Tab-separated table of C-alpha atoms in Angstrom:
chain	number	residue	atom	x	y	z
A	1466	MET	CA	-81.114	-10.195	3.271
A	1467	THR	CA	-78.609	-9.405	6.686
A	1468	LEU	CA	-78.251	-12.302	9.602
A	1469	PHE	CA	-78.096	-11.168	13.044
A	1470	GLY	CA	-77.617	-8.175	13.442
A	1471	LYS	CA	-75.647	-6.955	10.394
A	1472	ARG	CA	-77.493	-4.181	9.121
A	1473	THR	CA	-77.980	-3.448	5.688
A	1474	HIS	CA	-79.965	-1.022	3.251
A	1475	SER	CA	-82.714	-3.853	3.309
A	1476	ASP	CA	-83.029	-4.689	6.970
A	1477	PRO	CA	-86.310	-4.292	8.371
A	1478	MET	CA	-85.285	-3.337	11.359
A	1479	GLU	CA	-83.822	0.267	10.267
A	1480	ASP	CA	-87.591	1.200	10.258
A	1481	ALA	CA	-88.344	-0.683	13.850
A	1482	ASP	CA	-90.333	2.346	14.485
A	1483	ALA	CA	-92.877	1.258	12.151
A	1484	HIS	CA	-95.488	-0.989	13.895
A	1485	ASN	CA	-95.668	-3.171	11.303
A	1486	SER	CA	-92.079	-4.275	11.098
A	1487	TRP	CA	-92.051	-6.802	13.676
A	1488	ARG	CA	-93.712	-8.805	11.447
A	1489	ARG	CA	-91.404	-9.058	8.626
A	1490	TRP	CA	-88.961	-9.366	11.217
A	1491	PHE	CA	-90.446	-12.280	13.176
A	1492	GLN	CA	-91.451	-13.422	9.341
A	1493	LEU	CA	-87.310	-13.992	9.302
A	1494	TYR	CA	-85.860	-14.527	12.355
A	1495	GLY	CA	-88.451	-16.385	14.007
A	1496	PRO	CA	-87.854	-20.320	13.504
A	1497	ARG	CA	-84.824	-19.972	14.406
A	1498	LEU	CA	-85.713	-17.839	17.686
A	1499	LEU	CA	-87.679	-20.873	17.950
A	1500	LEU	CA	-85.459	-23.337	17.769
A	1501	CYS	CA	-83.049	-21.286	20.117
A	1502	ALA	CA	-85.597	-21.222	22.616
A	1503	ARG	CA	-86.215	-24.572	22.118
A	1504	GLN	CA	-82.480	-25.410	23.801
A	1505	TRP	CA	-84.047	-23.194	27.011
A	1506	THR	CA	-86.753	-24.858	27.756
A	1507	ARG	CA	-88.765	-28.390	28.920
A	1508	SER	CA	-91.221	-28.268	25.982
A	1509	ALA	CA	-92.439	-26.812	22.768
A	1510	ALA	CA	-95.418	-25.198	23.703
A	1511	ASP	CA	-93.292	-23.490	26.942
A	1512	ALA	CA	-90.800	-22.273	23.665
A	1513	GLU	CA	-93.505	-21.031	21.827
A	1514	ASP	CA	-94.215	-19.388	25.018
A	1515	ALA	CA	-90.435	-17.778	26.022
A	1516	LEU	CA	-90.359	-16.661	22.141
A	1517	GLN	CA	-93.372	-14.857	22.581
A	1518	GLU	CA	-92.755	-13.470	26.209
A	1519	GLY	CA	-89.002	-12.440	24.735
A	1520	PHE	CA	-90.244	-10.879	21.561
A	1521	VAL	CA	-92.746	-8.803	23.649
A	1522	ARG	CA	-89.947	-7.643	26.166
A	1523	PHE	CA	-87.259	-6.666	23.330
A	1524	TRP	CA	-89.559	-4.878	21.031
A	1525	ARG	CA	-91.210	-2.981	24.007
A	1526	ARG	CA	-88.579	-2.208	25.885
A	1527	GLN	CA	-84.783	-2.699	24.612
A	1528	ARG	CA	-84.767	-2.123	21.061
A	1529	ALA	CA	-84.196	1.129	20.996
A	1530	LEU	CA	-80.894	0.255	22.817
A	1531	GLY	CA	-78.939	-0.240	20.429
A	1532	GLY	CA	-76.181	-2.969	19.316
A	1533	ASP	CA	-76.895	-6.481	17.971
A	1534	PRO	CA	-80.944	-6.682	17.616
A	1535	LEU	CA	-80.822	-10.214	16.859
A	1536	GLY	CA	-78.091	-10.877	19.985
A	1537	LEU	CA	-80.497	-8.434	22.224
A	1538	VAL	CA	-83.700	-10.626	21.468
A	1539	LEU	CA	-81.983	-13.998	22.046
A	1540	THR	CA	-80.980	-13.075	25.148
A	1541	SER	CA	-84.420	-12.007	26.024
A	1542	ILE	CA	-85.684	-14.701	24.923
A	1543	ARG	CA	-83.284	-16.766	26.999
A	1544	ARG	CA	-84.385	-14.586	30.337
A	1545	ALA	CA	-88.410	-15.142	29.261
A	1546	ALA	CA	-87.293	-18.700	29.792
A	1547	VAL	CA	-85.373	-18.883	32.555
A	1548	ASP	CA	-88.233	-16.607	34.201
A	1549	GLU	CA	-90.554	-19.362	33.585
A	1550	ALA	CA	-88.684	-21.988	34.457
A	1551	ARG	CA	-88.100	-20.588	38.280
A	1552	ALA	CA	-92.140	-19.680	38.047
A	1553	ARG	CA	-92.573	-23.376	37.076
A	1554	SER	CA	-90.339	-24.901	40.004
A	1555	ARG	CA	-91.906	-22.797	42.574
A	1556	ARG	CA	-95.163	-24.474	40.942
A	1557	GLY	CA	-93.660	-27.642	41.832
A	1558	ALA	CA	-94.036	-28.380	38.305
A	1559	ARG	CA	-92.658	-32.116	37.835
A	1560	GLU	CA	-88.862	-31.845	36.172
A	1561	GLU	CA	-88.679	-33.537	32.143
A	1562	GLN	CA	-86.062	-35.826	31.310
A	1563	PHE	CA	-85.348	-34.422	27.552
A	1564	GLY	CA	-88.569	-32.172	27.718
A	1565	SER	CA	-88.262	-29.930	23.928
A	1566	LEU	CA	-87.183	-32.692	22.964
A	1567	ALA	CA	-88.340	-35.692	23.794
A	1568	GLU	CA	-89.945	-38.424	21.385
A	1569	GLY	CA	-93.642	-37.155	20.594
A	1570	ALA	CA	-92.305	-33.008	20.568
A	1571	PRO	CA	-92.985	-31.241	17.395
A	1572	PRO	CA	-89.882	-31.519	15.358
A	1573	LEU	CA	-87.147	-29.126	15.484
A	1574	PHE	CA	-86.264	-28.629	11.610
A	1575	GLU	CA	-88.964	-28.892	8.390
A	1576	ARG	CA	-89.253	-32.179	6.869
A	1577	LEU	CA	-87.529	-32.856	3.820
A	1578	VAL	CA	-89.235	-33.461	0.706
A	1579	GLU	CA	-85.936	-37.040	0.223
A	1580	GLY	CA	-84.283	-38.201	2.361
A	1581	ASP	CA	-86.143	-37.183	6.041
A	1582	GLU	CA	-84.843	-40.038	7.759
A	1583	ARG	CA	-81.444	-38.733	7.982
A	1584	ARG	CA	-83.658	-35.425	9.347
A	1585	CYS	CA	-84.822	-37.440	12.004
A	1586	GLU	CA	-81.108	-39.120	12.593
A	1587	ILE	CA	-80.307	-35.568	13.063
A	1588	GLU	CA	-82.780	-34.135	15.380
A	1589	ALA	CA	-82.633	-37.455	17.594
A	1590	ALA	CA	-78.352	-37.459	18.019
A	1591	LEU	CA	-79.395	-33.618	18.888
A	1592	ALA	CA	-81.376	-34.612	21.793
A	1593	ARG	CA	-78.476	-36.622	23.260
A	1594	LEU	CA	-76.016	-33.971	23.238
A	1595	PRO	CA	-74.829	-32.306	26.397
A	1596	ALA	CA	-77.196	-29.321	26.675
A	1597	GLU	CA	-74.306	-26.764	26.930
A	1598	GLN	CA	-72.451	-28.059	23.787
A	1599	ARG	CA	-76.356	-28.335	22.120
A	1600	GLU	CA	-76.871	-24.876	22.667
A	1601	VAL	CA	-74.021	-23.431	21.411
A	1602	LEU	CA	-73.684	-25.708	17.892
A	1603	VAL	CA	-77.150	-23.895	17.498
A	1604	LEU	CA	-76.463	-20.284	17.938
A	1605	LYS	CA	-73.327	-21.066	15.599
A	1606	ILE	CA	-74.802	-23.526	12.585
A	1607	TRP	CA	-78.747	-21.910	12.818
A	1608	GLY	CA	-78.452	-18.966	14.997
A	1609	GLU	CA	-74.881	-17.912	12.831
A	1610	LEU	CA	-73.501	-16.385	16.110
A	1611	THR	CA	-69.748	-16.278	16.233
A	1612	PHE	CA	-68.122	-17.654	18.538
A	1613	ALA	CA	-66.976	-14.342	20.175
A	1614	GLU	CA	-71.087	-13.186	20.206
A	1615	ILE	CA	-72.099	-17.031	21.719
A	1616	ALA	CA	-69.740	-15.960	23.919
A	1617	ALA	CA	-70.380	-12.520	25.511
A	1618	GLN	CA	-74.264	-13.556	25.029
A	1619	ARG	CA	-74.289	-16.774	28.183
A	1620	GLY	CA	-70.600	-15.016	29.964
A	1621	LEU	CA	-68.258	-17.548	28.368
A	1622	SER	CA	-65.161	-17.396	27.149
A	1623	LEU	CA	-63.811	-17.767	23.850
A	1624	ASN	CA	-62.227	-21.034	24.255
A	1625	THR	CA	-65.492	-22.722	26.287
A	1626	VAL	CA	-67.499	-21.747	23.119
A	1627	ALA	CA	-65.131	-23.195	20.489
A	1628	SER	CA	-64.251	-26.257	22.543
A	1629	ARG	CA	-67.990	-26.985	23.300
A	1630	TYR	CA	-68.956	-26.395	19.446
A	1631	ARG	CA	-65.873	-28.629	18.312
A	1632	TYR	CA	-67.116	-31.459	21.347
A	1633	ALA	CA	-70.342	-31.439	19.841
A	1634	LEU	CA	-69.611	-31.424	15.896
A	1635	ALA	CA	-67.252	-34.658	16.965
A	1636	ALA	CA	-70.437	-36.066	18.780
A	1637	LEU	CA	-72.999	-35.795	16.749
A	1638	ARG	CA	-70.611	-37.696	13.824
A	1639	GLU	CA	-69.505	-40.032	15.932
A	1640	ARG	CA	-73.490	-41.038	17.079
A	1641	LEU	CA	-74.918	-40.503	12.489
A	1642	THR	CA	-72.054	-42.668	12.097
A	1643	LYS	CA	-73.286	-45.224	14.070
A	1644	ALA	CA	-76.480	-44.715	12.985
A	1645	ASP	CA	-75.796	-45.563	9.225
A	1646	CYS	CA	-73.724	-48.611	10.354
A	1647	HIS	CA	-77.206	-49.955	12.066
A	1648	GLY	CA	-79.621	-48.617	9.079
B	1491	MET	CA	-61.073	-28.824	11.595
B	1492	ASP	CA	-61.400	-32.006	9.804
B	1493	ASP	CA	-63.226	-32.635	6.051
B	1494	GLU	CA	-65.691	-34.735	8.199
B	1495	LEU	CA	-66.540	-32.471	10.190
B	1496	GLN	CA	-66.899	-29.434	7.622
B	1497	LYS	CA	-68.955	-32.156	5.393
B	1498	LEU	CA	-71.202	-32.226	8.857
B	1499	GLU	CA	-71.447	-28.474	9.560
B	1500	ALA	CA	-72.694	-28.261	5.597
B	1501	GLU	CA	-75.159	-31.164	6.038
B	1502	LEU	CA	-76.899	-29.232	9.430
B	1503	ARG	CA	-76.548	-25.919	7.770
B	1504	GLN	CA	-78.712	-27.738	5.115
B	1505	LEU	CA	-81.794	-27.941	7.554
B	1506	ARG	CA	-84.614	-25.224	7.898
B	1507	PRO	CA	-85.558	-24.450	11.227
B	1508	LEU	CA	-89.633	-25.157	12.065
B	1509	THR	CA	-91.251	-22.267	11.347
B	1510	PRO	CA	-93.454	-20.921	14.554
B	1511	ARG	CA	-96.794	-21.820	14.232
B	1512	ALA	CA	-99.241	-19.042	13.256
B	1513	ALA	CA	-100.799	-19.303	16.740
B	1514	VAL	CA	-97.344	-17.481	17.845
B	1515	ALA	CA	-97.327	-14.579	15.408
B	1516	ALA	CA	-101.451	-14.040	16.622
B	1517	GLU	CA	-101.082	-13.522	20.245
B	1518	LEU	CA	-97.976	-11.251	19.225
B	1519	GLU	CA	-100.270	-9.277	16.794
B	1520	VAL	CA	-102.509	-8.382	20.103
B	1521	ARG	CA	-99.868	-7.457	22.294
B	1522	LEU	CA	-97.680	-5.375	19.966
B	1523	ALA	CA	-100.761	-3.630	18.878
B	1524	PRO	CA	-100.516	0.080	18.843
B	1525	ARG	CA	-102.231	1.671	21.695
B	1526	ARG	CA	-104.646	3.917	20.627
B	1527	ARG	CA	-104.007	7.015	21.815
B	1528	TRP	CA	-107.267	9.019	21.359
B	1529	THR	CA	-110.756	6.821	21.683
B	1530	PRO	CA	-113.960	8.685	21.262
B	1531	ALA	CA	-114.121	7.485	25.285
B	1532	LEU	CA	-111.564	9.302	26.695
B	1533	PHE	CA	-112.027	11.673	24.542
B	1534	PHE	CA	-115.584	12.643	26.472
B	1535	ARG	CA	-113.883	11.630	29.688
B	1536	GLY	CA	-110.311	13.532	28.994
B	1537	ALA	CA	-110.609	16.104	27.117
B	1538	LEU	CA	-114.182	17.214	26.777
B	1539	PRO	CA	-114.188	18.208	31.113
B	1540	ALA	CA	-110.804	19.910	30.303
B	1541	ALA	CA	-111.742	22.319	28.028
B	1542	ALA	CA	-114.618	22.882	29.625
B	1543	VAL	CA	-112.321	23.843	32.564
B	1544	VAL	CA	-110.360	26.215	30.347
B	1545	VAL	CA	-113.591	28.317	28.955
B	1546	LEU	CA	-114.571	28.512	32.569
B	1547	ALA	CA	-111.907	29.780	33.655
B	1548	PHE	CA	-111.159	32.360	30.651
B	1549	ILE	CA	-114.788	33.406	30.937
B	1550	LEU	CA	-114.506	34.061	35.321
B	1551	TRP	CA	-111.001	35.578	35.233
B	1552	GLY	CA	-111.045	37.045	31.633
B	1553	GLY	CA	-114.097	37.802	29.890
B	1554	TRP	CA	-114.380	38.375	26.188
B	1555	PRO	CA	-112.700	40.829	24.182
B	1556	ASP	CA	-115.188	43.774	23.391
B	1557	GLY	CA	-114.152	43.614	19.947
B	1558	SER	CA	-114.163	47.752	18.675
B	1559	ALA	CA	-111.741	47.824	16.423
B	1560	GLY	CA	-111.845	51.474	15.709
B	1561	SER	CA	-111.117	52.938	12.275
B	1562	THR	CA	-107.566	50.941	12.097
B	1563	GLY	CA	-109.286	47.599	12.018
B	1564	LEU	CA	-107.045	46.269	15.846
B	1565	VAL	CA	-108.922	44.515	17.704
B	1566	ARG	CA	-108.671	46.180	21.763
B	1567	VAL	CA	-106.660	42.840	23.512
B	1568	GLN	CA	-107.810	43.386	27.223
B	1569	GLU	CA	-105.259	43.653	29.985
B	1570	PRO	CA	-103.613	39.837	30.760
B	1571	PRO	CA	-105.517	39.667	34.927
B	1572	ALA	CA	-104.668	40.078	37.726
B	1573	ALA	CA	-103.125	37.681	40.005
B	1574	ASP	CA	-105.341	38.392	42.465
B	1575	THR	CA	-108.968	37.724	40.053
B	1576	LEU	CA	-107.025	33.873	39.721
B	1577	LEU	CA	-108.842	30.861	41.048
B	1578	LYS	CA	-106.424	28.786	42.789
B	1579	PRO	CA	-106.821	25.038	43.536
B	1580	ILE	CA	-107.867	25.068	47.224
B	1581	SER	CA	-108.487	20.881	47.648
B	1582	ALA	CA	-108.448	17.810	45.814
B	1583	GLU	CA	-110.284	14.537	47.456
B	1584	ASN	CA	-110.650	10.886	46.256
B	1585	ILE	CA	-114.012	9.313	47.582
B	1586	LEU	CA	-113.117	5.009	47.067
B	1587	LEU	CA	-116.809	3.962	45.764
B	1588	ALA	CA	-116.560	0.347	45.168
B	1589	ARG	CA	-113.757	-2.475	45.283
B	1590	GLU	CA	-114.117	-6.007	44.322
B	1591	GLU	CA	-111.450	-8.318	43.744
B	1592	GLU	CA	-111.314	-10.986	41.099
B	1593	ASP	CA	-111.394	-14.881	41.774
B	1594	ALA	CA	-108.942	-15.735	38.824
B	1595	PHE	CA	-105.566	-15.476	39.203
B	1596	VAL	CA	-103.873	-13.279	36.519
B	1597	THR	CA	-99.758	-14.008	35.652
B	1598	LEU	CA	-97.283	-11.379	35.810
B	1599	ALA	CA	-94.348	-11.042	33.440
B	1600	ASP	CA	-92.059	-12.768	35.612
B	1601	GLY	CA	-95.208	-15.548	36.032
B	1602	THR	CA	-95.656	-14.576	39.787
B	1603	PRO	CA	-99.867	-15.063	40.635
B	1604	ALA	CA	-101.198	-12.034	40.978
B	1605	ARG	CA	-104.799	-10.943	41.743
B	1606	ARG	CA	-106.444	-7.911	39.647
B	1607	ILE	CA	-108.213	-5.714	42.193
B	1608	ARG	CA	-110.781	-3.296	40.406
B	1609	GLU	CA	-111.408	0.134	42.542
B	1610	SER	CA	-113.854	3.130	41.574
B	1611	TYR	CA	-113.049	6.089	42.632
B	1612	LEU	CA	-114.848	9.797	42.792
B	1613	ASP	CA	-112.414	12.577	42.415
B	1614	THR	CA	-112.984	16.081	43.538
B	1615	ILE	CA	-110.754	19.072	42.508
B	1616	VAL	CA	-111.694	22.859	43.888
B	1617	TRP	CA	-110.415	25.850	42.853
B	1618	GLU	CA	-111.951	29.367	44.842
B	1619	ASN	CA	-110.673	32.807	44.351
B	1620	ALA	CA	-111.088	34.537	47.747
B	1621	ALA	CA	-111.069	37.552	46.889
B	1622	THR	CA	-114.545	37.515	45.035
B	1623	ASN	CA	-116.496	34.241	46.111
B	1624	ALA	CA	-115.714	32.568	43.028
B	1625	SER	CA	-114.978	29.031	42.879
B	1626	LEU	CA	-115.021	25.649	40.711
B	1627	ARG	CA	-115.949	22.370	41.564
B	1628	TRP	CA	-114.597	19.849	39.443
B	1629	THR	CA	-115.509	16.170	39.747
B	1630	VAL	CA	-114.540	13.447	37.369
B	1631	PRO	CA	-115.293	9.507	37.636
B	1632	ARG	CA	-111.646	7.236	37.727
B	1633	GLU	CA	-111.198	3.563	37.577
B	1634	GLN	CA	-108.157	1.561	37.342
B	1635	VAL	CA	-106.899	-1.795	38.171
B	1636	ARG	CA	-104.225	-3.144	40.494
B	1637	LEU	CA	-102.437	-6.471	40.151
B	1638	VAL	CA	-101.206	-7.440	43.455
B	1639	PRO	CA	-98.600	-10.341	43.501
B	1640	VAL	CA	-99.625	-13.404	45.010
B	1641	PHE	CA	-96.714	-14.936	47.582
B	1642	TYR	CA	-96.732	-18.598	48.976
B	1643	GLN	CA	-94.676	-19.879	51.607
């Protein structure tokens, strides 16, 4: 099965005109899209709203444009998240410190049958990364975008993207090593 | 990248992002549902009056062919109507019958609050042929909903 816009014969996006194709596509890529949305929003609920809004905008208006569909969807979701944040600041909403990744927020990843404590440690370490590093890490690891695709989408240089990724991994390793020592 | 970081990368890739709640897909079902082009209500509001206009115009300017076939079995087709026998549109009018402003706000796609205003109109179009004094008056009700953004200072 393809990942991120590299179409093959079995890619459901090839039959994009069929109204049912969005369901299959969403089933395949929805979890990654939600994870990315949570990097750009204040809460898990906002992430779902941005995911819905971004997906609808893409499906109605942008899928005929051509190009990498997953990249377009991610851009659309990010814009929806930014629009919601602007609307919220106009309504005078209170700032949240960690927002979507705060304690008590839904988990980012599916619970593991064995070793779920490790998943929790990873999620806690991710939440403490600087937002720009975490974003690049998520897009690279779980979004499976290349550095070039991330750079193009975010308007950054390749070096900046690659640096943020390395710093993010190094910071994660350090935090997880400390957690192991204290564990 | 050193081995430790590569191992961490591999470990991270094993984690599977959480699936969106069923409510998210349900909402998408509603928003992405195919828009029906024709419903019985649309048919009676749109197609029938249009068909009536076509039939009336045909009768007024052309009439039915007389159907005299002769020995060859061919049907004689009438000449197309002269330009001075056609009905020409002479007026179009919209009358606002009712206007209702809803109390509750809706939210636009960009997050701007908006007020929904529902207006009912009566549209009337008149065609006339000055030479024959024939006229056709077509009246159709119409309802429209406008979303007016609300801006706060």
